[in-house]
């Protein structure tokens, strides 16, 4: 991780950093790369990938109607309605 790589990353991310911030960025990026290297060095031979870390089944609620819409009551307060539709001013020519 050298100054040229930091400059390139800053350019790509449209960042402008002070010298102290650049050094902090470099240190943080090095820590991230080291963590990735550590994770990649783990022996995963014979380990099946997981779609979820917990063995569980998502409980779902029953799919049933619990509320009804009273359109006539809702449209009583609307400024203008016709045939069950709300009428609004035209905003696009």
Coordinates of N, CA and C in Angstrom, one line a residue:
X1 N 0.9 -1.2 0.0 CA 0.0 0.0 0.0 C 0.9 1.2 0.0
X2 N 1.1 1.9 -1.2 CA 1.9 3.0 -1.2 C 1.2 4.3 -1.6
X3 N 1.9 5.4 -1.6 CA 1.2 6.7 -1.8 C 0.5 6.8 -3.2
X4 N 1.1 6.1 -4.2 CA 0.5 6.1 -5.5 C -0.9 5.5 -5.5
X5 N -1.0 4.3 -4.8 CA -2.3 3.6 -4.7 C -3.3 4.5 -4.0
X6 N -2.9 5.1 -2.9 CA -3.8 6.0 -2.1 C -4.2 7.1 -3.0
X7 N -3.3 7.7 -3.8 CA -3.7 8.8 -4.7 C -4.7 8.3 -5.7
X8 N -4.5 7.1 -6.3 CA -5.4 6.6 -7.3 C -6.8 6.4 -6.6
X9 N -6.8 5.8 -5.4 CA -8.1 5.5 -4.8 C -8.8 6.8 -4.4
X10 N -8.1 7.8 -4.0 CA -8.7 9.1 -3.7 C -9.3 9.7 -4.9
X11 N -8.6 9.6 -6.0 CA -9.1 10.2 -7.3 C -10.4 9.4 -7.7
X12 N -10.4 8.1 -7.6 CA -11.5 7.3 -8.0 C -12.7 7.7 -7.1
X13 N -12.5 7.9 -5.9 CA -13.6 8.2 -4.9 C -13.9 9.7 -4.8
X14 N -13.2 10.5 -5.6 CA -13.3 11.9 -5.6 C -13.1 12.5 -4.2
X15 N -12.1 12.0 -3.5 CA -11.8 12.5 -2.1 C -10.6 13.4 -2.1
X16 N -10.6 14.4 -1.2 CA -9.4 15.2 -1.0 C -9.1 15.1 0.5
X17 N -8.0 14.6 0.8 CA -7.7 14.3 2.2 C -6.4 15.0 2.6
X18 N -6.3 15.4 3.9 CA -5.1 16.0 4.5 C -4.1 14.9 4.7
X19 N -2.9 15.2 5.0 CA -1.8 14.2 5.1 C -2.1 13.3 6.3
X20 N -2.7 13.8 7.4 CA -3.0 12.9 8.5 C -4.1 12.0 8.2
X21 N -5.1 12.4 7.4 CA -6.2 11.6 7.0 C -5.8 10.5 6.0
X22 N -4.8 10.9 5.2 CA -4.3 10.0 4.2 C -3.6 8.8 4.9
X23 N -2.8 9.1 6.0 CA -2.1 8.1 6.7 C -3.1 7.2 7.4
X24 N -4.2 7.8 8.0 CA -5.2 7.0 8.6 C -5.9 6.1 7.6
X25 N -6.2 6.6 6.4 CA -6.8 5.8 5.4 C -5.9 4.6 5.0
X26 N -4.6 4.9 4.9 CA -3.7 3.9 4.5 C -3.6 2.8 5.6
X27 N -3.6 3.2 6.9 CA -3.6 2.2 8.0 C -4.9 1.4 8.0
X28 N -6.0 2.0 7.8 CA -7.3 1.3 7.8 C -7.4 0.3 6.6
X29 N -6.9 0.7 5.5 CA -6.9 -0.2 4.3 C -6.0 -1.4 4.5
X30 N -4.9 -1.1 5.1 CA -4.0 -2.2 5.4 C -4.6 -3.2 6.4
X31 N -5.3 -2.7 7.4 CA -6.0 -3.6 8.4 C -7.1 -4.4 7.6
X32 N -7.8 -3.8 6.7 CA -8.8 -4.5 6.0 C -8.2 -5.6 5.1
X33 N -7.1 -5.3 4.4 CA -6.4 -6.3 3.6 C -5.9 -7.4 4.5
X34 N -5.4 -7.1 5.6 CA -4.8 -8.2 6.5 C -6.0 -9.1 7.0
X35 N -7.1 -8.5 7.3 CA -8.3 -9.3 7.8 C -8.7 -10.2 6.6
X36 N -8.8 -9.7 5.4 CA -9.1 -10.6 4.3 C -8.1 -11.7 4.1
X37 N -6.9 -11.4 4.2 CA -5.8 -12.4 4.1 C -6.0 -13.5 5.2
X38 N -6.3 -13.0 6.4 CA -6.5 -14.0 7.5 C -7.7 -14.9 7.2
X39 N -8.8 -14.3 6.8 CA -10.0 -15.0 6.5 C -9.8 -16.0 5.3
X40 N -9.0 -15.6 4.3 CA -8.7 -16.5 3.2 C -7.8 -17.7 3.6
X41 N -7.0 -17.5 4.7 CA -6.1 -18.6 5.0 C -6.8 -19.7 5.9
X42 N -8.1 -19.4 6.2 CA -8.8 -20.5 7.0 C -9.1 -21.7 6.1
X43 N -8.9 -22.9 6.7 CA -9.2 -24.1 6.0 C -10.7 -24.3 5.9
X44 N -11.2 -24.3 4.7 CA -12.7 -24.5 4.5 C -12.9 -25.7 3.6
X45 N -11.9 -26.6 3.5 CA -12.1 -27.8 2.8 C -13.2 -28.6 3.4
X46 N -14.2 -29.0 2.5 CA -15.3 -29.9 3.0 C -16.4 -29.1 3.7
X47 N -16.3 -27.8 3.8 CA -17.3 -27.0 4.5 C -18.3 -26.5 3.5
X48 N -19.6 -26.9 3.6 CA -20.6 -26.5 2.7 C -21.0 -25.0 3.0
X49 N -21.2 -24.2 1.9 CA -21.6 -22.9 2.1 C -23.0 -22.8 2.8
X50 N -23.2 -21.8 3.6 CA -24.5 -21.6 4.2 C -25.3 -20.5 3.6
X51 N -26.6 -20.7 3.5 CA -27.4 -19.6 3.0 C -27.9 -18.7 4.2
X52 N -27.7 -19.3 5.4 CA -28.1 -18.5 6.7 C -27.3 -19.2 7.8
X53 N -26.8 -18.4 8.7 CA -25.9 -19.0 9.8 C -26.7 -19.8 10.8
X54 N -28.0 -19.6 10.9 CA -28.8 -20.3 11.9 C -29.7 -21.3 11.2
X55 N -29.9 -22.5 11.9 CA -30.8 -23.5 11.4 C -32.2 -23.2 12.0
X56 N -32.9 -22.5 11.1 CA -34.2 -22.2 11.6 C -35.1 -22.0 10.4
X57 N -36.4 -22.0 10.6 CA -37.4 -21.8 9.6 C -38.1 -20.5 9.9
X58 N -38.3 -19.7 8.9 CA -39.0 -18.4 9.1 C -40.5 -18.7 9.3
X59 N -41.0 -18.3 10.4 CA -42.4 -18.5 10.6 C -43.2 -17.4 9.9
X60 N -44.1 -17.7 9.1 CA -44.9 -16.8 8.4 C -46.3 -16.6 9.0
X61 N -46.8 -15.5 8.9 CA -48.2 -15.3 9.4 C -49.1 -15.8 8.3
X62 N -50.3 -16.2 8.7 CA -51.3 -16.6 7.7 C -51.6 -15.5 6.7
X63 N -51.8 -15.8 5.4 CA -52.1 -14.8 4.4 C -53.6 -14.7 4.3
X64 N -54.1 -13.7 5.1 CA -55.6 -13.5 5.0 C -55.9 -12.0 5.2
X65 N -57.0 -11.6 4.7 CA -57.4 -10.2 4.8 C -57.8 -9.9 6.2
X66 N -57.3 -8.8 6.7 CA -57.6 -8.4 8.1 C -58.3 -7.1 8.1
X67 N -58.2 -6.3 7.0 CA -58.9 -5.0 7.0 C -59.6 -4.9 5.6
X68 N -60.6 -4.1 5.7 CA -61.3 -3.7 4.4 C -61.2 -2.2 4.2
X69 N -61.2 -1.9 2.9 CA -61.1 -0.5 2.5 C -62.5 0.1 2.3
X70 N -62.9 1.1 3.0 CA -64.2 1.8 2.8 C -63.9 3.0 1.9
X71 N -63.9 2.8 0.6 CA -63.5 3.8 -0.3 C -64.5 5.0 -0.2
X72 N -65.7 4.8 -0.1 CA -66.7 5.9 0.0 C -66.4 6.8 1.2
X73 N -66.1 6.2 2.3 CA -65.8 7.0 3.5 C -64.5 7.8 3.3
X74 N -63.5 7.2 2.7 CA -62.2 7.9 2.5 C -62.4 9.0 1.5
X75 N -63.2 8.8 0.5 CA -63.4 9.9 -0.5 C -64.3 11.0 -0.1
X76 N -65.0 10.9 1.0 CA -65.8 12.0 1.5 C -65.1 13.3 1.7
X77 N -63.8 13.2 2.1 CA -63.0 14.3 2.4 C -62.2 14.8 1.2
X78 N -62.2 14.1 0.1 CA -61.4 14.5 -1.0 C -62.0 15.7 -1.7
X79 N -61.2 16.6 -2.3 CA -61.8 17.7 -2.9 C -62.7 17.4 -4.1
X80 N -62.2 16.4 -4.9 CA -63.0 16.0 -6.1 C -62.8 14.5 -6.4
X81 N -63.8 13.8 -6.7 CA -63.8 12.4 -7.1 C -64.8 12.2 -8.2
X82 N -64.5 11.1 -9.0 CA -65.4 10.7 -10.0 C -65.2 9.2 -10.3
X83 N -66.3 8.5 -10.2 CA -66.3 7.0 -10.5 C -65.3 6.3 -9.6
X84 N -65.2 6.7 -8.3 CA -64.3 6.1 -7.4 C -62.9 6.5 -7.5
X85 N -62.6 7.5 -8.3 CA -61.2 7.9 -8.5 C -61.0 9.3 -7.9
X86 N -59.8 9.6 -7.4 CA -59.5 10.9 -7.0 C -59.1 11.8 -8.2
X87 N -59.6 12.9 -8.3 CA -59.3 13.8 -9.4 C -58.3 14.9 -8.8
X88 N -57.2 15.0 -9.6 CA -56.1 16.0 -9.1 C -55.8 16.9 -10.3
X89 N -55.2 18.1 -10.0 CA -54.9 19.0 -11.1 C -53.8 18.4 -12.0
X90 N -53.8 18.7 -13.2 CA -52.8 18.2 -14.2 C -51.5 19.0 -13.9
X91 N -50.4 18.3 -13.8 CA -49.1 18.9 -13.5 C -48.1 18.7 -14.6
X92 N -48.4 17.8 -15.6 CA -47.6 17.6 -16.7 C -48.3 18.0 -18.0
X93 N -47.7 18.8 -18.8 CA -48.4 19.2 -20.0 C -48.2 18.2 -21.1

